[in-house]
Coordinates of C-alpha atoms and ligand atoms in Angstrom, one line a residue:
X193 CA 26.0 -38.4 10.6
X194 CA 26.8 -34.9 10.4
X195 CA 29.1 -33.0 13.0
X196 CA 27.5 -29.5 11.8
X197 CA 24.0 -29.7 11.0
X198 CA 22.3 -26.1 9.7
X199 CA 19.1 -25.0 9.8
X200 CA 16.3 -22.4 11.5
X201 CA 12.9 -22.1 11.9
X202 CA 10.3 -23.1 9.5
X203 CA 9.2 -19.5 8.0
X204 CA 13.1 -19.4 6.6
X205 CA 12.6 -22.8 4.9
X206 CA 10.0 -22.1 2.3
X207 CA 9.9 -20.5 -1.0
X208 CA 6.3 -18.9 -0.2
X209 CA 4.8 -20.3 -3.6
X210 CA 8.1 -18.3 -5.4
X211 CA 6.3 -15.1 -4.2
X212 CA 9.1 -13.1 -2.4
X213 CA 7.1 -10.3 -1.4
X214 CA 4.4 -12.5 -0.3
X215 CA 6.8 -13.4 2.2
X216 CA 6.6 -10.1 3.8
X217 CA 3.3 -11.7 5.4
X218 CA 5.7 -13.9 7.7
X219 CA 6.3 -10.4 9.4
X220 CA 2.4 -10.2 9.9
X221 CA 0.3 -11.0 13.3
X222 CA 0.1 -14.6 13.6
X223 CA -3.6 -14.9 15.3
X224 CA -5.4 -14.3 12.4
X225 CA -5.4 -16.8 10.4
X226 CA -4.7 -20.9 12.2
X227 CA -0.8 -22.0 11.7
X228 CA -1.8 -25.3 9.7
X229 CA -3.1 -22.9 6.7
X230 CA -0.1 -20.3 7.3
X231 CA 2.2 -23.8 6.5
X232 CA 0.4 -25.0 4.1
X233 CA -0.4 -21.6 2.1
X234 CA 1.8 -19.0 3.0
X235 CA 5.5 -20.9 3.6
X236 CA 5.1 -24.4 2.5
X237 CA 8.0 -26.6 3.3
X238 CA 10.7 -27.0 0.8
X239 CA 11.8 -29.9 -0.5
X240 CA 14.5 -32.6 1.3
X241 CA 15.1 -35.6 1.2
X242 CA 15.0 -39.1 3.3
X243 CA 18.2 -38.0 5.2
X244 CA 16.0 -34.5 6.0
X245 CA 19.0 -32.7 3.7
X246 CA 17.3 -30.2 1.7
X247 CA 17.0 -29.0 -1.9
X248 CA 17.3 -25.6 -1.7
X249 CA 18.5 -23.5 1.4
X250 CA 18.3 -20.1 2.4
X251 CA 21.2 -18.0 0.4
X252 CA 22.9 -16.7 3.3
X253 CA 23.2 -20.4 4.8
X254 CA 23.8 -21.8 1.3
X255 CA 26.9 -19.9 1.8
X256 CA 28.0 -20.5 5.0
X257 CA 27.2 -24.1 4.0
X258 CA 30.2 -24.1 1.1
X259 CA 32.7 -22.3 3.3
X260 CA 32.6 -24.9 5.7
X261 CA 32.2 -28.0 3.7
X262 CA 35.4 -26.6 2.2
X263 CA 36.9 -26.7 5.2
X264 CA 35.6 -30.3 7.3
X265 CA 34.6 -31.9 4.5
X266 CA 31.1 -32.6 2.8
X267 CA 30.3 -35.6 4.7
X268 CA 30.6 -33.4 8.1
X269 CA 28.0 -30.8 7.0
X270 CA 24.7 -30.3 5.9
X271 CA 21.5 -28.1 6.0
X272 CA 18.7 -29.9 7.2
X273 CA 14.9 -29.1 7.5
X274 CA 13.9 -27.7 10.8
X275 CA 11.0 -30.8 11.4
X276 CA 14.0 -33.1 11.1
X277 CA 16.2 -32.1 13.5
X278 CA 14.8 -34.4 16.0
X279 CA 15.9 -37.7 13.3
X280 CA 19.5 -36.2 12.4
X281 CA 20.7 -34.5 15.4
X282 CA 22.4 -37.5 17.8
X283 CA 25.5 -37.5 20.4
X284 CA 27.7 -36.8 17.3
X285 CA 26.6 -33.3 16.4
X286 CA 29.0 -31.0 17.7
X287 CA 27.5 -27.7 16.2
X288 CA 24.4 -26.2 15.1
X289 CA 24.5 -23.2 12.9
X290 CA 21.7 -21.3 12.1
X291 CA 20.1 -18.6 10.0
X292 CA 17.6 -16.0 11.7
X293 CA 16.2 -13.3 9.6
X294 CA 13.2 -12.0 11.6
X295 CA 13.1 -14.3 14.9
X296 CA 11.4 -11.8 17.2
X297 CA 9.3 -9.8 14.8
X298 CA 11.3 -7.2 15.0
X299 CA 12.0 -5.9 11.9
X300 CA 9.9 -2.8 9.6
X301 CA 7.0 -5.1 8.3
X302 CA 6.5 -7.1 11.4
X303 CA 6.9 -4.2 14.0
X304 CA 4.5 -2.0 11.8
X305 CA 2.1 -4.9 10.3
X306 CA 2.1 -6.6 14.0
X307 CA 1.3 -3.8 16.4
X308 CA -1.5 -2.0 13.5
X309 CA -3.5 -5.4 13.0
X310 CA -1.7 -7.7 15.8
X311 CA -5.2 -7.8 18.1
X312 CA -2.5 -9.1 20.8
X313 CA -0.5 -11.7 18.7
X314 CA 3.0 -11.7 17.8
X315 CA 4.0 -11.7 14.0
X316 CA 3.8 -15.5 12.9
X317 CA 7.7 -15.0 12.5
X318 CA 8.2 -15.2 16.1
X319 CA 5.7 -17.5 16.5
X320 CA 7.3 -20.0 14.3
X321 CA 10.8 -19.2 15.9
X322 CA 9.6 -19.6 19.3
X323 CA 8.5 -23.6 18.5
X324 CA 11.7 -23.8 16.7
X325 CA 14.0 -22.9 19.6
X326 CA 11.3 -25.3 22.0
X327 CA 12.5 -27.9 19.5
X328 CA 16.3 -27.0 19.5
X329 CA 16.3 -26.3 23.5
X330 CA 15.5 -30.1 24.2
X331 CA 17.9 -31.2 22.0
X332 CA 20.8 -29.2 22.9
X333 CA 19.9 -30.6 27.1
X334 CA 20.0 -34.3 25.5
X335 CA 23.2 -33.8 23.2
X336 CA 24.8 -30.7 24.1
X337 CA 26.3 -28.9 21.1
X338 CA 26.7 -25.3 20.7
X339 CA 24.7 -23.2 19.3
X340 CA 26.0 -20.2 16.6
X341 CA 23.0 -18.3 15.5
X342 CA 23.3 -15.8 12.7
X343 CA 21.4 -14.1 9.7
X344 CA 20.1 -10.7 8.9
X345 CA 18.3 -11.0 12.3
X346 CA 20.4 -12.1 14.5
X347 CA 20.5 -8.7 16.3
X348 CA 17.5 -9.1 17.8
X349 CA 18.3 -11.8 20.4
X350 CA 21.5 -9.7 21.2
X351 CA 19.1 -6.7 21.8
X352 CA 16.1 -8.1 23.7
X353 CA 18.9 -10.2 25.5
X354 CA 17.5 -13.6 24.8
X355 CA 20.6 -15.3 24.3
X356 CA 20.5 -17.2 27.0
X357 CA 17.2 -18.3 27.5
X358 CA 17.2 -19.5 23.6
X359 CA 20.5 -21.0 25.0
X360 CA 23.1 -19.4 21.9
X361 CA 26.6 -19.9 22.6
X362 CA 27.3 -17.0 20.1
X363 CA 25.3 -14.7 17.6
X364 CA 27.0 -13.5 14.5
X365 CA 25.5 -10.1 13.6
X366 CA 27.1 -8.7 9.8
X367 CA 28.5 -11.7 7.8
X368 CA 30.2 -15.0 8.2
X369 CA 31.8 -15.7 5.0
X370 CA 35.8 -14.7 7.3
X371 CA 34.9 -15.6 10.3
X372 CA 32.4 -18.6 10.5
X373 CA 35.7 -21.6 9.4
X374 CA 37.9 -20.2 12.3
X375 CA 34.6 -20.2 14.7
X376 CA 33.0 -23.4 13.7
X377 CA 36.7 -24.9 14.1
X378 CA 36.9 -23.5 17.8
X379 CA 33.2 -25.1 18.5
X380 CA 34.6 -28.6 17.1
X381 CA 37.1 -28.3 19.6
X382 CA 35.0 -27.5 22.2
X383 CA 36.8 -24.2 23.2
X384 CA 35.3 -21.4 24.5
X385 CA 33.1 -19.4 22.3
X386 CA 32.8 -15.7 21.9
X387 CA 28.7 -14.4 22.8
X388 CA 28.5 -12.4 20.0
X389 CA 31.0 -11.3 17.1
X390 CA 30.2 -8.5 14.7
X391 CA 32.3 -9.2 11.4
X392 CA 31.6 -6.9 8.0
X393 CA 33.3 -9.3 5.0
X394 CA 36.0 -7.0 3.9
X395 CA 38.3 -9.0 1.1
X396 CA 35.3 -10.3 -1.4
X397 CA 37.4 -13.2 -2.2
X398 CA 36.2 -15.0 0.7
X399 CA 33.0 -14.8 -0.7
X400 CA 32.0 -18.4 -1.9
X401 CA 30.5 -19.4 -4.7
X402 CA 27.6 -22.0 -4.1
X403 CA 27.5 -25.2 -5.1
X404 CA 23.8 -26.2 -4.9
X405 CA 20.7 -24.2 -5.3
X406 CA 19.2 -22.0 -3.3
X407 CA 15.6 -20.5 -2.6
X408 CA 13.9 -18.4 -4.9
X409 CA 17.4 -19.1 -7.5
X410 CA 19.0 -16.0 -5.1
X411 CA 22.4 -14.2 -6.6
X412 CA 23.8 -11.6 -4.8
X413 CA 25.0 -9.0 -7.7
X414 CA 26.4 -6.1 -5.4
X415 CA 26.7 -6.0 -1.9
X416 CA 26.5 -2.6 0.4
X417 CA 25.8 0.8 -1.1
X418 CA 27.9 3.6 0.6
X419 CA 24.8 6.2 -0.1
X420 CA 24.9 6.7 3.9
X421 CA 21.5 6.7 4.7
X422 CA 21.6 6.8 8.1
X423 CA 18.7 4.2 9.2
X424 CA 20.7 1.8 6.9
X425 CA 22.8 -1.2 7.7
X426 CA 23.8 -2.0 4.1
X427 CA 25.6 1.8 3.8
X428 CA 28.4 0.5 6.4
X429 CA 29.2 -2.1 3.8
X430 CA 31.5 -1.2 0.9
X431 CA 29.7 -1.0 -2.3
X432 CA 30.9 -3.8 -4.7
X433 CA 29.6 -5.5 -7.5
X434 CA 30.5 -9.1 -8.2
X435 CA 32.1 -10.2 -11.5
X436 CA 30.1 -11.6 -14.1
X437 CA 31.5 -15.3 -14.0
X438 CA 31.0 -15.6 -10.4
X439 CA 27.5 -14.1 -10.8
X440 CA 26.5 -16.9 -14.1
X441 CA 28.1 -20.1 -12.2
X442 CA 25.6 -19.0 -9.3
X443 CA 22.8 -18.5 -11.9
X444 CA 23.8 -21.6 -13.8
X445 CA 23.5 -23.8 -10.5
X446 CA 20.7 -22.9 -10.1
X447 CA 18.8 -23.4 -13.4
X448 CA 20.6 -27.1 -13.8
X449 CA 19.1 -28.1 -10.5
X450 CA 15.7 -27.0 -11.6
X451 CA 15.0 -23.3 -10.2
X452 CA 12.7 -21.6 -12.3
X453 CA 13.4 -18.2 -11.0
X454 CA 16.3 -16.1 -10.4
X455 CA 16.2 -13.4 -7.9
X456 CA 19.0 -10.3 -8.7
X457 CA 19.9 -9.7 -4.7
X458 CA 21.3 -5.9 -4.5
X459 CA 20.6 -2.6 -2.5
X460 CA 19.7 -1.4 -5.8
X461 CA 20.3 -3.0 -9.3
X462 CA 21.7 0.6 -10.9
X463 CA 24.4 0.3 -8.5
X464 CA 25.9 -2.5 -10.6
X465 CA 29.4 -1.9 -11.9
X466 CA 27.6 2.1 -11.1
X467 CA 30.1 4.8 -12.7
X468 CA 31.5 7.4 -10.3
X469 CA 28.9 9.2 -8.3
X470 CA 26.3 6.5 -8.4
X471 CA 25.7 6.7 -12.7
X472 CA 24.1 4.1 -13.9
X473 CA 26.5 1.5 -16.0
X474 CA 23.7 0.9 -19.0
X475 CA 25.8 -1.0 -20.8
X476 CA 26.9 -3.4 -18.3
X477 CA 23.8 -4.4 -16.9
X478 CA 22.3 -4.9 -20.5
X479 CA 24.5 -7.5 -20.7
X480 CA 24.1 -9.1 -17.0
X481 CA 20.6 -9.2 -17.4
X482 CA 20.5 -10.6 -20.8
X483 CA 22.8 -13.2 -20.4
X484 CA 21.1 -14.2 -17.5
X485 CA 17.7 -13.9 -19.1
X486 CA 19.1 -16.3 -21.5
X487 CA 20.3 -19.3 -19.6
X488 CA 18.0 -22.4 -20.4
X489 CA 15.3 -23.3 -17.9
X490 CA 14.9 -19.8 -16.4
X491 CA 11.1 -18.6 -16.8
X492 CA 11.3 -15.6 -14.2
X493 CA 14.0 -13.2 -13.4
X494 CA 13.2 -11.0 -10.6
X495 CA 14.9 -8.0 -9.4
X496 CA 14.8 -7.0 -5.4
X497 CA 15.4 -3.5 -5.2
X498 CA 15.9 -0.5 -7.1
X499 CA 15.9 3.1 -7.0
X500 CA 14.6 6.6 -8.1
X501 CA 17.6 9.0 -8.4
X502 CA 19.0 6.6 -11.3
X503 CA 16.2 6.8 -13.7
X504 CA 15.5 10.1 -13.9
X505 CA 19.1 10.8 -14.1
X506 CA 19.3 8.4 -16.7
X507 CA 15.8 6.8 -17.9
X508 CA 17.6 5.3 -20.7
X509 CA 19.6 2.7 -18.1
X510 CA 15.8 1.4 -17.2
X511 CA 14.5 1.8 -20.7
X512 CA 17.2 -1.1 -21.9
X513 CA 16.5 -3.1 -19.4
X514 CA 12.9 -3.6 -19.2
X515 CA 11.6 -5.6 -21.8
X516 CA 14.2 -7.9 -20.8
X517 CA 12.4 -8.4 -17.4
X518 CA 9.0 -8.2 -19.0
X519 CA 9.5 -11.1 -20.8
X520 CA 10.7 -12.6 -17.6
X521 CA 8.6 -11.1 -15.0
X522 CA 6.3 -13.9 -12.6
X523 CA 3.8 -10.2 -11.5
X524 CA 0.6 -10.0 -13.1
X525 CA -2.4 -7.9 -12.2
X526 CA -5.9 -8.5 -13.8
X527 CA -4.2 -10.3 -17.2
X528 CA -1.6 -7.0 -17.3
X529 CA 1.9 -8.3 -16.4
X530 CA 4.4 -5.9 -15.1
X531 CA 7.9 -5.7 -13.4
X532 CA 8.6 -5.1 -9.6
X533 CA 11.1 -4.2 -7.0
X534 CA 11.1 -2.2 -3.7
X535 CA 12.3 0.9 -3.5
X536 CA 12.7 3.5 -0.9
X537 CA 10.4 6.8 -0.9
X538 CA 11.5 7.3 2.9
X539 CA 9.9 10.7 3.3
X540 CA 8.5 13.6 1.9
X541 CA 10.4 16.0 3.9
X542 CA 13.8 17.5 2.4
X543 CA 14.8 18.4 6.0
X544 CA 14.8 15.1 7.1
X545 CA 16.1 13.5 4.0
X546 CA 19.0 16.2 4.1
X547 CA 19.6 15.4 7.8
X548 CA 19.4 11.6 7.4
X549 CA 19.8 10.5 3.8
X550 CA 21.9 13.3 2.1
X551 CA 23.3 10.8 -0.6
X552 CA 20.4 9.0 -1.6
X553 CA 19.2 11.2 -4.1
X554 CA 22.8 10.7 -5.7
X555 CA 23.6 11.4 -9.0
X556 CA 21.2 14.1 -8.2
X557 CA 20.3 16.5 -5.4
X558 CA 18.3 15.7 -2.3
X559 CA 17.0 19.4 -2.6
X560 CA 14.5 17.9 -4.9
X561 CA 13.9 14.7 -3.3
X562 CA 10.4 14.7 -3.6
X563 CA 10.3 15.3 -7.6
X564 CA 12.6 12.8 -8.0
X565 CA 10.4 10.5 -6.1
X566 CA 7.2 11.6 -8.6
X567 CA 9.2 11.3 -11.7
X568 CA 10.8 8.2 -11.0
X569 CA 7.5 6.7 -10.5
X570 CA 6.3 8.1 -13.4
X571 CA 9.3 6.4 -15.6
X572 CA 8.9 3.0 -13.8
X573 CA 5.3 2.9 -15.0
X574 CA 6.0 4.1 -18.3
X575 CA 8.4 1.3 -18.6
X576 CA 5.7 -1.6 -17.3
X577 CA 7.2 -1.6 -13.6
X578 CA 4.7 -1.2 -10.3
X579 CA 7.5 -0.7 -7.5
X580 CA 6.6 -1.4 -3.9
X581 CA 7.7 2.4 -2.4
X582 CA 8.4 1.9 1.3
X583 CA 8.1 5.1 3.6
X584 CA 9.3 5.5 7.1
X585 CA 6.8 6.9 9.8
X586 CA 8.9 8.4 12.9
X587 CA 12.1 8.5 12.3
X588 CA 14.2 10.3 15.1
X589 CA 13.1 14.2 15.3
X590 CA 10.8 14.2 12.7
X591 CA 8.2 17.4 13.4
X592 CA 4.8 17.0 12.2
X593 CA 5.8 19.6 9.5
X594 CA 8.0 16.4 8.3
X595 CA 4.8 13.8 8.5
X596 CA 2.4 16.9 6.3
X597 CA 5.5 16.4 3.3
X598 CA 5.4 13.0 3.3
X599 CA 1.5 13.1 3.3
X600 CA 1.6 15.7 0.6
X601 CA 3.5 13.0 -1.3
X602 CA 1.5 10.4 -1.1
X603 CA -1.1 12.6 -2.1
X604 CA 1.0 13.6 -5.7
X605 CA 1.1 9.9 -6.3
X606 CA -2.2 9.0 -6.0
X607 CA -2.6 8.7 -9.9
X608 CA 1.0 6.0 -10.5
X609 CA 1.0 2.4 -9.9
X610 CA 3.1 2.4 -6.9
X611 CA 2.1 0.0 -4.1
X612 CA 3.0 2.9 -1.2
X613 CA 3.8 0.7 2.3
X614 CA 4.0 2.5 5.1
X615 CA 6.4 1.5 8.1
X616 CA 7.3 2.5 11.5
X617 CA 10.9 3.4 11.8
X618 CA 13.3 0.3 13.2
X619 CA 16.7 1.3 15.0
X620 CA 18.6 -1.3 13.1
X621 CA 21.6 -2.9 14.7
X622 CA 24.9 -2.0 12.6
X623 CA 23.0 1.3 11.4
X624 CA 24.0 4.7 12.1
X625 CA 20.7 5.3 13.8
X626 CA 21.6 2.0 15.6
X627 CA 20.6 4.0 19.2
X628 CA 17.8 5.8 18.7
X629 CA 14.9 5.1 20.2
X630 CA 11.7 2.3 18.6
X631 CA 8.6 4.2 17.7
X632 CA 5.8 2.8 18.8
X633 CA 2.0 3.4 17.3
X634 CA 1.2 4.9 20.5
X635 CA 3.6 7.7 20.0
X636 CA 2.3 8.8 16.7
X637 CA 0.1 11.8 16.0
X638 CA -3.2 12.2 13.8
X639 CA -0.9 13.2 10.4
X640 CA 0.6 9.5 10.9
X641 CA -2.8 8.1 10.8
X642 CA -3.6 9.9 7.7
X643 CA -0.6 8.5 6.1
X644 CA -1.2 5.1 6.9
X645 CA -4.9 5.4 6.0
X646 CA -4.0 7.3 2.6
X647 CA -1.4 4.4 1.7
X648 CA -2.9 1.4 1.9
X649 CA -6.9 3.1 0.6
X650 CA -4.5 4.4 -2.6
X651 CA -3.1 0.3 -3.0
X652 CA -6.5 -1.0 -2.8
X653 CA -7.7 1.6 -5.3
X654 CA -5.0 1.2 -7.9
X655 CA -3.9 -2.4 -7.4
X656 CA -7.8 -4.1 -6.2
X657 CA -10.9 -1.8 -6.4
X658 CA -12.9 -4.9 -6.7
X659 CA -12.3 -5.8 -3.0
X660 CA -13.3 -2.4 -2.0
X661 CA -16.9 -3.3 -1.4
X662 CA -15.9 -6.9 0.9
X663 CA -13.3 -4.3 3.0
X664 CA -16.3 -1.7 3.2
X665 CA -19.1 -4.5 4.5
X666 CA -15.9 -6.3 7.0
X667 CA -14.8 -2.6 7.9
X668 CA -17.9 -2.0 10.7
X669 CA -17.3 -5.3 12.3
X670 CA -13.5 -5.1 12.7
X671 CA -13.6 -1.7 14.2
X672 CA -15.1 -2.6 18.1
X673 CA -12.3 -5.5 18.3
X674 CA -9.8 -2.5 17.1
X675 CA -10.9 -0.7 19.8
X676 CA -10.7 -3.0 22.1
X677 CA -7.2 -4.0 21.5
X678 CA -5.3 -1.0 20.9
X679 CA -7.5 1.5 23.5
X680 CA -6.6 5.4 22.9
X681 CA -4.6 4.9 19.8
X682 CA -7.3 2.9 18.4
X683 CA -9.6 5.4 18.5
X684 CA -6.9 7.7 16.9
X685 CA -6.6 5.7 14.3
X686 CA -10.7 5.3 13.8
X687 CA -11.1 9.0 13.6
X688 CA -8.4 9.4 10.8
X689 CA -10.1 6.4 9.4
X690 CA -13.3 7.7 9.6
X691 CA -12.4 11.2 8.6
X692 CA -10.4 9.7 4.9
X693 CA -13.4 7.2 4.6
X694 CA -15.7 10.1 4.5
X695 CA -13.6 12.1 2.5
X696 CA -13.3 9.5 0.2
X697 CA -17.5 8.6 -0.5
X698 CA -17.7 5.7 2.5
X699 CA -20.2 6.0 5.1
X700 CA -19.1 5.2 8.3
Ligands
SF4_1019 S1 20.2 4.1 -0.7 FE1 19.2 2.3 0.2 S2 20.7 0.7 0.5 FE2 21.8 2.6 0.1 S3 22.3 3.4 2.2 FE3 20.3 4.3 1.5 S4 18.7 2.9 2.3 FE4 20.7 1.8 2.4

């Protein structure tokens, strides 16, 4: 049996049907709709096997997984499904590692999705991590191993201080890749473990490549972005894009053991092999994405994130690219298929863009952040992509002068195929901003309403008018139990409602 056994709670063990940005629903209230449906619709359970080992983990753990193997040996480590722990964990399991990526709901999407629709619940992220570490808790009295919890999340135990109670001997916040051999060699000893270490994986080297596949066929093309953006964990990481080779053995790993999809992981796909000053490198991600394209067994190649700046400085870079992804795309809207990514409008405001995000209009000028936001759109479409544009709502000392530019915004892309999602702003662990204070929905003004209101009435327009009419007949209904549960901000939010519904041909 294994000494290390890996794992986490169920929402982080699922491929969500392939549909990545369906996955953002884990970060939604998990009251509305009964668990057995979430688990069987939402985040079905990946495959494993009679031992409980499975198929495809979680990137991130994937990775951790090799570095250790490499070090104690195959036989001595394994990633196993979270329902199994209770068959493979025994007196020989010295160490359980795990990946977190939203335990506490804590993130944009859940904060936002959670406390707007919540009616009281937590986000079913939380919910599912809270029976998870119920699980884990009884086990660990019974056996007694340690417990090293890490993953993009991680920071959240160390902030609500939950350590303890979720009884983790240590939380990793930043990466593993140097640090997790040398700590999961102390825990086989059974020496005394540091509570939390915060490690940033400087020499790339140490960077393994996997050795079996992964969920959602993840490859991790760049890492970090050095753009500074100042509400942005990924700017304290040196940008660096990973060669070729290393990048196809990952891909190729993945296809032979039967992924149909590869997902490009990067802060932004033009920052691959980017020129000086963030230029787009046309030529060599033609030749990434083609190759990649090309390797047998791959329907679906999918691209996480993007950007604005680099198209309209160079449209071209997209213009090569995209019917390469279009053949390859898994998105389709009423019988159209198109291309997606997320990409960052932030806000609307050049004063706070200036103040917080100087170099994310780079190769251009923030000055003109807003334009470049319109135009970008505008190529993205031309080129068969609907980007998902997230915008921050309350970022530290933003006036309500700030909150009418975003709004204005919103309101010049009301005619592009841009899903616009709203969130409230997150003081992210290992960002700049990393101190400033949560914003809560009880804190924000009429203009944030507005916003919010304008967003998602704009998605439902462009992306499903026929659901208009259900929303409008469901709309009167919902309304008292908002009230109910969310008292003066409720209302708040029903007048701006109320007002845009008006303004917008719906009798309230
Ligand atoms: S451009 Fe994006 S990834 Fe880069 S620092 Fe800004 S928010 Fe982070």
């Amino acid at each position: 049996m294994y000494e290390i056994v890996l794992s986490g709670p169920l929402t982080e063990f699922s491929d969500y049907n392939l549909n990545a940005f369906i996955a953002f629903a884990a970060g939604f209230p998990s009251k509305i709709i009964p668990r057995r449906l979430l688990r069987r619709h939402l985040y079905p359970p990946t495959e494993y096997d009679e031992r409980g080992v499975v198929k495809f983990a979680p990137y991130g753990l994937r990775k951790i997984e090799t570095i250790l193997q490499d070090e104690f040996g195959e036989d001595k480590v394994a990633t196993i499904f979270p329902e199994k722990l209770p068959e493979v964990i025994n007196e020989k399991t010295k160490v359980v590692g795990l990946t977190l990526h939203d335990p506490l709901g804590l993130a944009y999407v859940s904060t936002t999705y959670s406390s707007l629709v919540g009616f009281g619940s937590v986000p079913i992220t939380a919910m599912e991590t809270k029976i998870f570490f119920d699980m884990l808790k009884k086990l660990k009295k019974r056996y007694g191993f340690k417990v090293i919890a890490g993953g993009v999340g991680a920071w959240q135990i160390a902030d609500m201080n939950l350590q303890d109670e979720m009884m983790i001997d240590t939380i990793v916040i930043g990466d593993g890749e140097e640090i997790a051999a040398d700590l999961f060699k102390k825990a086989l000893k059974g020496e005394k473990l540091p509570r939390v270490v915060k490690a940033i994986t400087k020499d790339m080297d140490k960077v393994p490549t996997i050795r079996r596949p992964v969920l959602y066929g993840a490859v991790e093309i760049t890492r970090g972005c050095g753009k500074g953006c100042a509400f942005c964990a990924a700017t304290m990481r040196k940008r660096y894009s990973f060669p070729m080779d290393k990048i196809m053995k990952e891909v190729e790993i993945n296809a032979r053991n039967g992924t149909k999809m590869i997902m490009l992981v990067t802060e932004d796909i033009f920052l691959y092999q980017s020129l000086p000053g963030f230029k787009p490198n046309r030529e060599a991600l033609e030749k990434l994405i083609k190759r990649i394209a090309s390797t047998p067994g791959i329907e679906y190649v999918q691209v996480t994130h993007s950007s604005w700046p680099a198209v309209v400085y160079d449209p071209k870079a997209l213009e090569v690219i995209s019917p390469i992804l279009y053949e390859k795309t898994f998105w389709e809207i009423r019988g159209k298929r198109y291309i997606g990514a997320i990409i960052g409008i932030e806000s609307g405001s050049v004063r706070l863009m200036t103040k917080y995000m100087r170099g994310k209009a780079k190769p251009l000028s923030i000055e003109k952040w807003p334009e470049i936001v319109v135009e970008g759109v505008g190529i993205y479409n031309d080129n068969q992509w609907y980007p998902g544009g997230t915008i921050i709502l309350g970022m530290p000392g933003e006036t309500e002068d700030d909150a009418l530019r975003t709004l204005e915004l919103v309101d010049d892309l009301k005619d592009y195929m841009v899903v616009l999602i709203p969130l409230l702003f997150v003081p992210i662990t290992g960002a700049l901003l990393q101190n400033a204070s949560r914003v809560s929905l009880k804190n924000l003004g009429e203009v944030y309403w507005e916003i919010i209101w304008k967003c998602w009435r704009h998605n439902m327009v462009k992306f499903a008018p026929e659901y208009e009419r259900k929303v409008r007949a469901v709309v009167p209904f919902v309304l008292p139990y908002y009230l109910y549960y969310h008292g003066r901000y409720g209302v708040r939010a029903l007048l701006g409602l109320s007002g845009l519904l008006k303004e917008n041909g719906w009798k309230t």
